[in-house]
Coordinates of C-alpha atoms and ligand atoms in Angstrom, one line a residue:
M1 CA 53.9 -20.9 34.0
A2 CA 54.3 -23.6 31.3
G3 CA 52.3 -25.9 33.5
I4 CA 49.3 -23.6 33.6
W5 CA 49.3 -23.3 29.8
T6 CA 49.4 -27.0 29.3
E7 CA 46.7 -27.6 31.9
S8 CA 44.5 -24.9 30.4
F9 CA 44.8 -26.2 26.8
G10 CA 44.4 -29.7 28.1
L11 CA 41.0 -28.7 29.5
M12 CA 39.9 -26.9 26.3
P13 CA 38.6 -29.9 24.3
S14 CA 36.4 -31.1 27.2
F15 CA 35.1 -27.5 27.7
V16 CA 34.2 -27.2 24.1
V17 CA 32.5 -30.6 24.1
L18 CA 30.5 -29.7 27.2
S19 CA 29.4 -26.3 25.7
V20 CA 28.3 -28.0 22.4
V21 CA 26.3 -30.7 24.3
T22 CA 24.7 -28.0 26.5
W23 CA 23.8 -25.9 23.5
V24 CA 22.4 -28.8 21.5
T25 CA 20.3 -30.0 24.5
W26 CA 19.0 -26.5 25.0
R27 CA 18.0 -26.2 21.4
V28 CA 16.3 -29.6 21.2
W29 CA 14.4 -28.9 24.4
K30 CA 13.4 -25.3 23.5
F31 CA 12.5 -25.7 19.8
T32 CA 11.5 -29.4 19.5
L33 CA 10.4 -31.0 22.8
K34 CA 8.8 -28.1 24.5
P35 CA 6.5 -27.2 21.6
M36 CA 5.4 -30.8 21.5
L37 CA 4.6 -30.9 25.2
S38 CA 2.7 -27.5 25.1
P39 CA 1.1 -27.3 21.7
E40 CA -1.1 -24.3 22.8
D41 CA 2.0 -22.1 23.3
P42 CA 3.1 -20.1 20.2
K43 CA 6.2 -21.8 18.8
D44 CA 9.5 -20.0 19.2
Y45 CA 11.5 -18.9 16.1
P46 CA 14.8 -20.6 16.7
Y47 CA 17.7 -18.3 17.7
F48 CA 21.3 -18.4 18.8
V49 CA 22.3 -16.8 22.0
P50 CA 21.6 -13.9 22.8
G51 CA 18.5 -14.0 20.6
N52 CA 17.9 -12.2 17.3
A53 CA 19.1 -8.8 18.6
S54 CA 21.3 -7.9 15.7
A55 CA 18.8 -9.3 13.1
F56 CA 16.1 -7.1 14.7
M57 CA 18.3 -4.0 14.8
K58 CA 19.3 -4.5 11.1
D59 CA 15.9 -5.2 9.7
S60 CA 13.0 -5.8 12.1
Q61 CA 10.4 -6.5 9.3
G62 CA 12.8 -9.0 7.6
L63 CA 13.0 -10.8 10.9
F64 CA 9.2 -11.1 11.3
Q65 CA 9.0 -12.2 7.7
R66 CA 11.6 -14.9 8.0
A67 CA 10.0 -16.2 11.1
R68 CA 6.5 -16.3 9.4
E69 CA 8.0 -18.1 6.5
Y70 CA 9.9 -20.5 8.8
F71 CA 6.5 -21.7 10.2
G72 CA 5.2 -22.4 6.7
N73 CA 3.4 -19.0 6.3
T74 CA 0.5 -20.5 8.2
R75 CA 0.1 -17.2 10.0
V76 CA -0.5 -19.0 13.3
P77 CA 0.8 -16.8 16.2
F78 CA 4.5 -17.5 16.8
A79 CA 7.1 -16.0 19.2
V80 CA 10.5 -14.3 18.6
T81 CA 12.9 -13.6 21.4
I82 CA 14.6 -10.2 21.1
M83 CA 17.2 -9.2 23.6
G84 CA 15.8 -11.6 26.2
Q85 CA 12.2 -10.5 25.8
R86 CA 9.8 -13.1 24.3
I87 CA 7.4 -11.4 21.9
H88 CA 4.3 -13.0 20.4
V89 CA 3.7 -12.0 16.8
I90 CA 0.3 -11.9 15.2
T91 CA 0.2 -11.9 11.4
D92 CA -3.2 -13.4 10.6
P93 CA -5.8 -10.7 10.0
K94 CA -8.4 -13.0 11.5
D95 CA -6.6 -12.7 14.8
L96 CA -6.7 -8.9 14.9
P97 CA -10.3 -8.5 16.3
T98 CA -9.4 -10.6 19.4
L99 CA -6.1 -8.7 19.8
Y100 CA -7.9 -5.4 19.7
K101 CA -10.9 -6.4 21.8
S102 CA -9.1 -8.2 24.7
T103 CA -8.6 -5.0 26.6
S104 CA -8.8 -6.6 30.0
T105 CA -5.9 -9.0 29.4
L106 CA -3.8 -7.2 26.8
T107 CA -2.8 -3.7 27.8
F108 CA -1.1 -0.7 26.3
D109 CA -0.4 1.0 29.7
G110 CA 3.2 -0.4 29.9
F111 CA 4.0 1.2 26.5
I112 CA 2.6 4.5 27.5
K113 CA 4.4 4.6 30.9
A114 CA 7.7 3.8 29.1
F115 CA 6.9 6.5 26.5
F116 CA 6.2 9.1 29.2
Q117 CA 9.5 8.3 30.9
K118 CA 11.4 8.6 27.6
E119 CA 9.8 12.0 27.1
G120 CA 11.1 13.0 30.5
V121 CA 7.9 12.9 32.6
S122 CA 8.9 12.2 36.2
P123 CA 7.8 8.9 37.8
E124 CA 5.6 10.8 40.3
A125 CA 3.7 12.5 37.5
V126 CA 3.3 9.2 35.7
H127 CA 1.9 7.7 38.9
I128 CA -0.6 10.5 39.2
M129 CA -1.6 10.3 35.6
F130 CA -2.4 6.6 36.0
T131 CA -4.1 6.7 39.4
K132 CA -6.0 10.0 39.6
Q133 CA -9.4 10.2 38.0
A134 CA -10.0 12.8 35.4
K135 CA -12.6 15.5 36.3
G136 CA -16.2 14.1 35.8
Q137 CA -14.9 11.0 34.2
R138 CA -14.7 7.4 35.3
K139 CA -11.2 7.0 33.9
N140 CA -7.7 8.0 35.0
I141 CA -6.1 11.1 33.4
T142 CA -4.1 9.1 30.8
H143 CA -7.1 7.1 29.5
A144 CA -9.4 10.2 29.6
G145 CA -6.7 11.9 27.6
E146 CA -7.0 9.3 24.9
D147 CA -10.8 10.0 24.8
F148 CA -10.1 13.7 24.5
F149 CA -8.0 13.0 21.4
K150 CA -10.8 11.1 19.9
Q151 CA -13.3 13.9 20.7
Q152 CA -10.9 16.4 19.1
L153 CA -10.1 14.5 16.0
Q154 CA -13.1 12.4 15.1
P155 CA -15.8 13.7 12.7
G156 CA -18.7 15.1 14.6
G157 CA -16.5 16.3 17.4
H158 CA -14.1 19.3 17.3
L159 CA -12.4 18.2 14.0
Q160 CA -14.1 20.6 11.6
R161 CA -13.1 23.6 13.5
L162 CA -9.5 22.5 13.8
F163 CA -9.3 21.6 10.1
A164 CA -10.7 25.0 9.1
S165 CA -7.8 26.6 10.9
I166 CA -5.3 24.2 9.4
Q167 CA -6.7 24.7 5.9
V168 CA -6.2 28.5 6.0
K169 CA -2.6 28.0 7.2
I170 CA -1.8 25.4 4.5
D171 CA -3.4 27.7 1.9
E172 CA -0.9 30.4 2.9
C173 CA 2.1 28.1 2.8
I174 CA 1.5 26.7 -0.7
K175 CA 2.1 30.0 -2.6
W176 CA 5.0 31.0 -4.8
E177 CA 6.0 33.8 -2.5
S178 CA 5.8 31.6 0.6
L179 CA 8.4 29.0 -0.4
S180 CA 11.2 29.4 2.2
S181 CA 14.9 29.2 2.0
G182 CA 14.7 25.9 3.8
T183 CA 12.8 24.4 0.8
V184 CA 14.2 26.3 -2.2
I185 CA 17.6 24.9 -3.5
S186 CA 18.0 27.4 -6.4
T187 CA 16.0 30.0 -8.2
M188 CA 16.0 30.8 -11.9
E189 CA 13.9 33.5 -13.7
S190 CA 10.6 31.6 -13.7
T191 CA 11.4 28.4 -11.8
K192 CA 12.4 27.3 -8.4
T193 CA 14.2 24.0 -7.7
I194 CA 13.0 22.6 -4.3
S195 CA 13.6 19.8 -1.9
L196 CA 10.3 17.8 -1.8
L197 CA 11.0 16.5 1.7
A198 CA 11.6 19.9 3.1
F199 CA 8.5 21.3 1.2
C200 CA 6.2 18.6 2.6
H201 CA 7.5 19.4 6.1
E202 CA 6.9 23.1 5.6
C203 CA 3.4 22.5 4.2
L204 CA 2.3 20.6 7.3
V205 CA 4.4 21.0 10.4
K206 CA 4.0 24.7 11.1
P207 CA 0.3 24.9 10.0
V208 CA -0.7 21.9 12.1
S209 CA 1.4 22.8 15.1
T210 CA 0.1 26.4 15.2
A211 CA -3.5 25.3 14.7
V212 CA -3.2 22.9 17.6
F213 CA -1.0 24.9 20.1
G214 CA -1.8 28.4 18.8
N215 CA 0.5 30.8 16.9
V216 CA 2.5 31.7 20.0
I217 CA 4.3 28.3 19.9
Y218 CA 6.5 29.7 17.0
E219 CA 7.0 32.9 18.9
V220 CA 8.5 31.0 21.8
E221 CA 10.6 28.9 19.4
P222 CA 10.9 30.2 15.8
R223 CA 13.1 27.3 14.9
L224 CA 10.6 24.7 16.0
S225 CA 10.1 23.1 12.6
E226 CA 13.9 22.8 12.0
I227 CA 14.5 21.3 15.5
F228 CA 11.6 18.8 15.0
R229 CA 13.0 17.7 11.6
K230 CA 16.3 17.0 13.4
F231 CA 14.5 15.1 16.0
D232 CA 12.3 13.1 13.6
D233 CA 15.1 12.1 11.3
N234 CA 16.8 10.5 14.3
S235 CA 13.9 9.5 16.4
W236 CA 14.6 5.8 15.7
K237 CA 17.6 6.1 18.0
M238 CA 15.3 7.0 20.9
N239 CA 12.9 4.2 20.0
Y240 CA 15.8 1.7 20.1
E241 CA 17.0 3.2 23.4
I242 CA 20.5 4.1 22.1
P243 CA 22.2 6.0 24.9
R244 CA 22.6 9.7 24.7
L245 CA 26.4 9.5 24.5
F246 CA 26.0 7.8 21.0
A247 CA 22.9 9.8 19.9
P248 CA 23.2 13.3 21.1
D249 CA 21.4 14.7 18.0
V250 CA 18.0 13.1 18.9
Y251 CA 18.1 13.9 22.7
D252 CA 19.3 17.4 22.2
A253 CA 16.5 18.1 19.7
K254 CA 14.0 16.5 22.1
D255 CA 15.3 18.7 24.9
E256 CA 15.0 21.8 22.8
I257 CA 11.3 21.0 21.9
R258 CA 10.6 20.3 25.6
A259 CA 12.2 23.6 26.6
A260 CA 10.0 25.4 24.0
M261 CA 6.9 23.6 25.5
L262 CA 7.9 24.8 29.0
R263 CA 8.2 28.5 27.8
Y264 CA 4.8 28.0 26.1
I265 CA 3.1 26.5 29.1
K266 CA 4.4 29.2 31.4
L267 CA 2.8 32.0 29.2
P268 CA -0.4 33.6 30.4
H269 CA -3.5 31.6 29.3
E270 CA -4.8 34.6 27.2
T271 CA -1.8 34.4 24.8
R272 CA -2.8 30.8 24.0
R273 CA -6.5 31.3 23.4
D274 CA -6.2 30.2 19.7
A275 CA -5.0 26.8 20.8
A276 CA -7.3 23.8 19.9
W277 CA -9.7 22.4 22.4
I278 CA -7.5 19.4 23.2
V279 CA -4.7 21.5 24.5
H280 CA -6.9 23.4 26.9
I281 CA -8.7 20.4 28.2
L282 CA -5.4 18.5 28.7
E283 CA -3.7 21.5 30.4
D284 CA -6.7 21.9 32.7
E285 CA -6.7 18.2 33.7
L286 CA -2.9 18.2 34.3
R287 CA -2.9 21.4 36.3
G288 CA -5.9 20.2 38.3
A289 CA -4.1 17.0 39.2
G290 CA -1.1 19.0 40.5
I291 CA 1.3 18.0 37.7
S292 CA 4.2 20.5 37.5
E293 CA 4.9 22.7 34.5
D294 CA 8.1 20.8 33.9
D295 CA 6.2 17.5 33.7
M296 CA 3.5 19.2 31.5
A297 CA 6.1 20.3 29.1
S298 CA 7.6 16.8 28.8
F299 CA 4.1 15.4 28.4
F300 CA 3.2 17.9 25.6
F301 CA 6.2 16.8 23.6
G302 CA 4.2 13.5 22.9
P303 CA 1.2 15.0 21.2
F304 CA 3.5 17.4 19.3
W305 CA 5.4 14.5 17.8
T306 CA 2.3 12.4 17.1
I307 CA 0.4 15.1 15.3
N308 CA 3.5 15.9 13.1
G309 CA 5.5 12.7 12.6
N310 CA 3.6 10.9 9.9
A311 CA 1.6 13.2 7.7
Y312 CA 4.5 15.0 6.0
K313 CA 6.1 11.7 5.0
N314 CA 2.9 10.4 3.6
L315 CA 2.6 13.6 1.6
F316 CA 6.1 13.1 0.3
W317 CA 5.4 9.6 -1.0
V318 CA 2.0 10.6 -2.6
L319 CA 3.7 13.4 -4.5
S320 CA 6.8 11.4 -5.4
H321 CA 4.7 8.6 -6.9
T322 CA 2.5 11.1 -8.7
F323 CA 5.3 13.3 -10.1
F324 CA 7.5 10.4 -11.2
D325 CA 4.7 9.2 -13.4
P326 CA 3.7 11.9 -15.9
K327 CA 0.5 10.0 -16.9
L328 CA -0.6 9.7 -13.3
H329 CA 0.3 13.3 -12.7
A330 CA -1.9 14.4 -15.6
A331 CA -4.8 12.1 -14.5
V332 CA -4.8 13.5 -11.0
R333 CA -4.6 17.1 -12.2
E334 CA -7.6 16.5 -14.4
E335 CA -9.6 14.7 -11.6
I336 CA -9.1 17.4 -9.0
E337 CA -9.8 20.4 -11.4
P338 CA -13.5 20.7 -10.6
A339 CA -12.9 20.4 -6.9
V340 CA -10.3 23.1 -6.9
A341 CA -12.3 25.4 -9.1
A342 CA -15.1 25.4 -6.5
G343 CA -12.8 27.2 -4.1
L344 CA -11.2 26.5 -0.7
E345 CA -14.5 26.3 1.1
G346 CA -15.6 22.7 1.0
L347 CA -12.6 21.5 -1.0
D348 CA -11.7 18.7 1.4
G349 CA -15.2 17.1 1.0
R350 CA -14.8 17.2 -2.8
L351 CA -11.3 15.8 -2.7
E352 CA -12.4 12.9 -0.7
K353 CA -14.7 12.0 -3.6
C354 CA -11.8 12.0 -6.1
P355 CA -11.3 8.1 -6.4
R356 CA -7.9 8.2 -8.2
L357 CA -6.4 10.6 -5.7
V358 CA -7.8 8.7 -2.7
A359 CA -6.5 5.4 -4.2
I360 CA -2.9 6.8 -4.5
Y361 CA -3.2 8.0 -0.8
E362 CA -4.3 4.5 0.3
E363 CA -1.7 2.7 -1.7
V364 CA 0.9 4.9 0.0
L365 CA -0.6 3.9 3.3
R366 CA -0.2 0.2 2.3
F367 CA 3.3 0.5 0.7
N368 CA 5.0 3.0 2.9
T369 CA 3.8 2.5 6.5
S370 CA 5.1 0.2 9.1
S371 CA 2.7 0.4 12.0
V372 CA 2.9 -1.9 14.9
T373 CA 0.2 -2.5 17.5
V374 CA 1.9 -3.4 20.8
R375 CA 0.4 -4.8 23.9
D376 CA 1.5 -6.4 27.2
V377 CA -0.1 -9.7 28.1
I378 CA -1.3 -9.3 31.8
A379 CA -3.3 -12.5 31.8
D380 CA -3.3 -15.6 29.6
T381 CA -5.2 -14.8 26.4
K382 CA -6.4 -17.2 23.7
I383 CA -5.8 -16.0 20.1
G384 CA -6.8 -18.5 17.4
N385 CA -5.7 -21.8 18.9
K386 CA -2.8 -20.5 20.8
I387 CA -2.5 -19.1 24.3
L388 CA -0.5 -15.9 24.8
R389 CA 1.2 -16.2 28.3
K390 CA 1.0 -13.6 31.0
G391 CA 4.2 -11.5 31.1
A392 CA 4.9 -11.7 27.4
K393 CA 4.5 -8.9 24.8
V394 CA 2.4 -9.2 21.7
V395 CA 2.9 -7.2 18.5
A396 CA 1.0 -7.0 15.2
P397 CA 3.3 -5.7 12.6
T398 CA 1.1 -4.4 9.8
R399 CA 3.7 -4.7 7.0
Q400 CA 3.2 -8.5 7.4
L401 CA -0.4 -7.9 6.4
H402 CA 0.1 -5.2 3.8
F403 CA 2.2 -7.5 1.6
D404 CA 0.0 -10.5 1.6
P405 CA -0.4 -11.6 -2.1
A406 CA -3.6 -13.5 -1.1
V407 CA -5.3 -10.2 -0.2
F408 CA -3.5 -7.6 -2.3
G409 CA -2.7 -9.6 -5.4
R410 CA 0.5 -11.0 -6.9
N411 CA 2.1 -7.6 -7.5
V412 CA 2.2 -6.7 -3.8
D413 CA 5.9 -5.6 -4.0
D414 CA 5.0 -3.0 -6.6
F415 CA 3.4 0.3 -6.0
D416 CA 0.1 0.1 -7.9
P417 CA -1.7 3.5 -7.9
E418 CA -4.9 1.8 -9.1
R419 CA -4.9 -1.1 -6.6
F420 CA -7.5 0.5 -4.3
L421 CA -9.3 2.0 -7.3
K422 CA -9.9 -1.4 -8.9
N423 CA -10.9 -3.1 -5.7
K424 CA -12.9 -0.8 -3.4
E425 CA -13.2 -3.4 -0.7
L426 CA -9.4 -3.5 0.0
S427 CA -9.5 -0.3 2.2
K428 CA -12.1 -2.0 4.5
S429 CA -10.1 -5.2 4.7
N430 CA -8.7 -6.4 8.1
S431 CA -5.3 -6.8 6.2
F432 CA -5.1 -3.0 5.6
R433 CA -4.2 -1.5 9.0
P434 CA -1.9 1.5 8.5
F435 CA -3.5 3.2 11.5
G436 CA -3.4 0.2 13.9
G437 CA -6.6 -0.6 15.7
G438 CA -8.5 -1.2 18.9
I439 CA -8.1 1.3 21.8
T440 CA -5.0 2.8 20.1
H441 CA -6.5 3.1 16.6
C442 CA -5.0 6.4 15.3
P443 CA -7.6 9.1 16.1
G444 CA -5.9 11.4 13.6
R445 CA -6.8 9.3 10.5
W446 CA -9.5 11.6 9.3
L447 CA -7.5 14.7 9.7
A448 CA -4.4 13.1 8.1
M449 CA -6.4 12.3 5.0
K450 CA -7.9 15.8 4.8
E451 CA -4.7 17.7 5.2
I452 CA -2.7 15.5 2.8
L453 CA -5.3 15.6 0.0
L454 CA -5.5 19.4 0.5
C455 CA -1.8 19.8 0.1
V456 CA -1.6 17.6 -3.0
A457 CA -4.5 19.5 -4.6
L458 CA -3.0 22.9 -3.9
I459 CA 0.4 22.0 -5.0
I460 CA -0.7 20.4 -8.3
S461 CA -3.2 23.2 -9.1
R462 CA -0.9 26.1 -8.2
F463 CA 2.4 25.0 -9.8
D464 CA 3.6 23.3 -12.9
V465 CA 5.8 20.6 -11.5
E466 CA 8.5 18.4 -13.0
V467 CA 11.1 16.1 -11.5
A468 CA 14.6 17.8 -11.8
A469 CA 17.4 16.1 -13.7
G470 CA 19.4 13.6 -11.7
Q471 CA 22.4 11.4 -11.9
N472 CA 21.1 8.0 -12.8
N473 CA 22.1 6.4 -16.2
S474 CA 19.4 8.1 -18.1
G475 CA 20.1 11.5 -16.5
G476 CA 17.0 11.4 -14.2
Q477 CA 16.5 11.0 -10.5
T478 CA 16.2 7.5 -9.1
F479 CA 13.0 6.9 -7.3
P480 CA 13.6 7.1 -3.5
K481 CA 13.7 3.8 -1.6
V482 CA 11.6 3.3 1.4
D483 CA 13.6 2.7 4.6
T484 CA 12.1 -0.6 6.0
A485 CA 15.0 -1.5 8.3
M486 CA 13.9 0.4 11.4
L487 CA 10.8 -0.4 13.4
A488 CA 8.5 2.7 13.0
L489 CA 5.1 3.7 14.3
G490 CA 3.7 5.0 11.1
V491 CA 5.0 6.2 7.7
L492 CA 8.5 5.2 6.8
P493 CA 11.0 7.7 5.6
P494 CA 13.0 7.4 2.4
V495 CA 16.5 5.9 2.7
K496 CA 18.8 8.9 3.1
G497 CA 17.4 10.6 0.1
D498 CA 15.1 13.2 -1.3
V499 CA 13.4 14.3 -4.5
N500 CA 14.3 17.6 -6.2
L501 CA 11.4 19.2 -8.1
I502 CA 11.3 22.1 -10.5
L503 CA 8.3 24.4 -9.8
R504 CA 6.9 26.9 -12.2
R505 CA 4.2 29.4 -11.1
K506 CA 1.0 28.8 -13.2
Ligands
LIG601 C1 -0.7 9.3 7.5 C2 -0.6 9.7 8.7 C3 -0.7 8.9 10.0 C4 -0.4 7.6 10.2 C5 0.0 6.6 9.2 C6 -0.7 7.4 11.6 C7 -0.5 6.2 12.3 C8 -0.7 5.9 13.6 C9 -0.5 4.7 14.3 C10 0.0 3.4 13.6 C11 -0.8 4.8 15.6 C12 -0.7 3.8 16.7 C13 -1.7 2.7 16.5 C14 -1.6 1.6 17.4 O1 -0.9 1.6 18.4 O2 -2.4 0.6 17.3 C15 -1.2 6.2 15.8 C16 -1.5 6.7 17.0 C17 -1.9 8.1 17.1 N1 -2.1 9.0 16.2 FE1 -1.7 8.8 14.2 N2 -1.1 8.5 12.2 C18 -1.1 9.5 11.3 C19 -1.5 10.9 11.4 C20 -1.9 11.4 12.6 C21 -2.4 12.7 12.8 C22 -2.4 13.8 11.6 C23 -2.7 12.9 14.1 C24 -3.2 14.1 14.8 C25 -3.4 15.3 14.3 C26 -2.5 11.6 14.7 C27 -2.7 11.4 16.1 C28 -2.5 10.2 16.7 C29 -2.6 10.0 18.2 C30 -3.0 11.1 19.2 C31 -2.3 8.7 18.4 C32 -2.2 8.0 19.8 C33 -3.4 7.1 20.0 C34 -3.4 6.4 21.4 O3 -2.3 6.0 21.8 O4 -4.4 6.3 22.0 N3 -2.0 10.7 13.8 N4 -1.1 6.8 14.5

């Protein structure tokens, strides 16, 4: 026994030396010699085994920023390895047009397939959706589905009809009598103290979901908003593929929404007549291709999440920034007064011409979103003077663009409600990409703006609002911090926090 110990410890120093030599050789080869031999390959951000996983999990944006700065902030494409996967990172706005246009070599299909599977769509149904041609189209059902979303949500298509329905529902929600027990924390004689996050959720999720899926969706599941909130608060766990055992909240909520979708899809068609055009056309295509109702329910979970996941958080930030700044609040109230006085009909068109309000909305999109365009490289693709190699992934994390002082000014780390007001060109800049771009450019961007501006105008014009007292040193509430740690696909939530407001009926 003693002999084994002595022999083992005797071997230890040579084992350690061998490991160190191997590691140093690997590092010198990977991060010094190889880049010199293949200068067209994006350089790798140095990492220790197993490769940036914990840095990415803790703060994905911080990792991209450190890597960008490591390469001298030249914004030349570089690569980070995360959990064994080499990922090319694009941070130069000049490279975005090539990224968006190279559709034959950079594809989004892998991401969608993985997303469908996460939703619970069976592999057979995924196969059909990628191989069967949509009726009267030259595209498969998945790609035709993306076109249907554009037709539904773009101006000139079916957008105005959908928005008209959403507008009536939002109008009903933003009334003194409609404030629900989920939103109201306490009631006094003439005031109500509310949770702003819950209120924003209430103003948008049910109105938009019923306008898209029809009123019956809340009859099959009256708790749909509540379940969705539970899902959305924890959805990062699903994005990071944390197993169900450690994240039952998100998977249980997803299953409940899926079950509601199944009950919905099984209802006779007549009960769902008030659903939007997109739901009918998608259902028609899926049924026509022989997709089962189970798979259809899983599939419809996706659009339900996309139409609801971002807008209420954007509304939360617009209102928080406005109400924490009394001068800004007064200026917005004054600006929107003539538009509101003209009545609900045509209000959205008038609000879109309120420059201060629009500038706040845009600054929230800059400051509070973390969109990432993701593609798989299926053939070598030249971007700038680098070649992205087949088999890798490429991402364009827009927060790396939104905080560029060369474009947005030296105060990029501050929320400046007048930034987009002072410089009208910023919203057209390639460095401002809250909705991504290319084939996946968010088709809901027009609707998002309409519904958010409408909610802001109705809330400000119908209630006197003040921020409730809080517990910071001066007895006020501390402004909520944006949660930048997790990789998100849109608007970031506040770090475990909320804003309490006191509403008074006007
Ligand atoms: C402020 C609110 C919103 C933000 C910041 C936002 C952002 C985004 C982003 C970043 C993407 C992915 C882009 C990419 O991969 O390049 C996306 C996709 C999408 N968004 Fe939005 N979105 C918002 C609101 C909406 C709304 C209200 C709807 C619909 C009613 C919507 C519908 C969609 C759809 C259907 C897609 C998928 C497009 C595709 O993969 O082809 N979005 N959105």
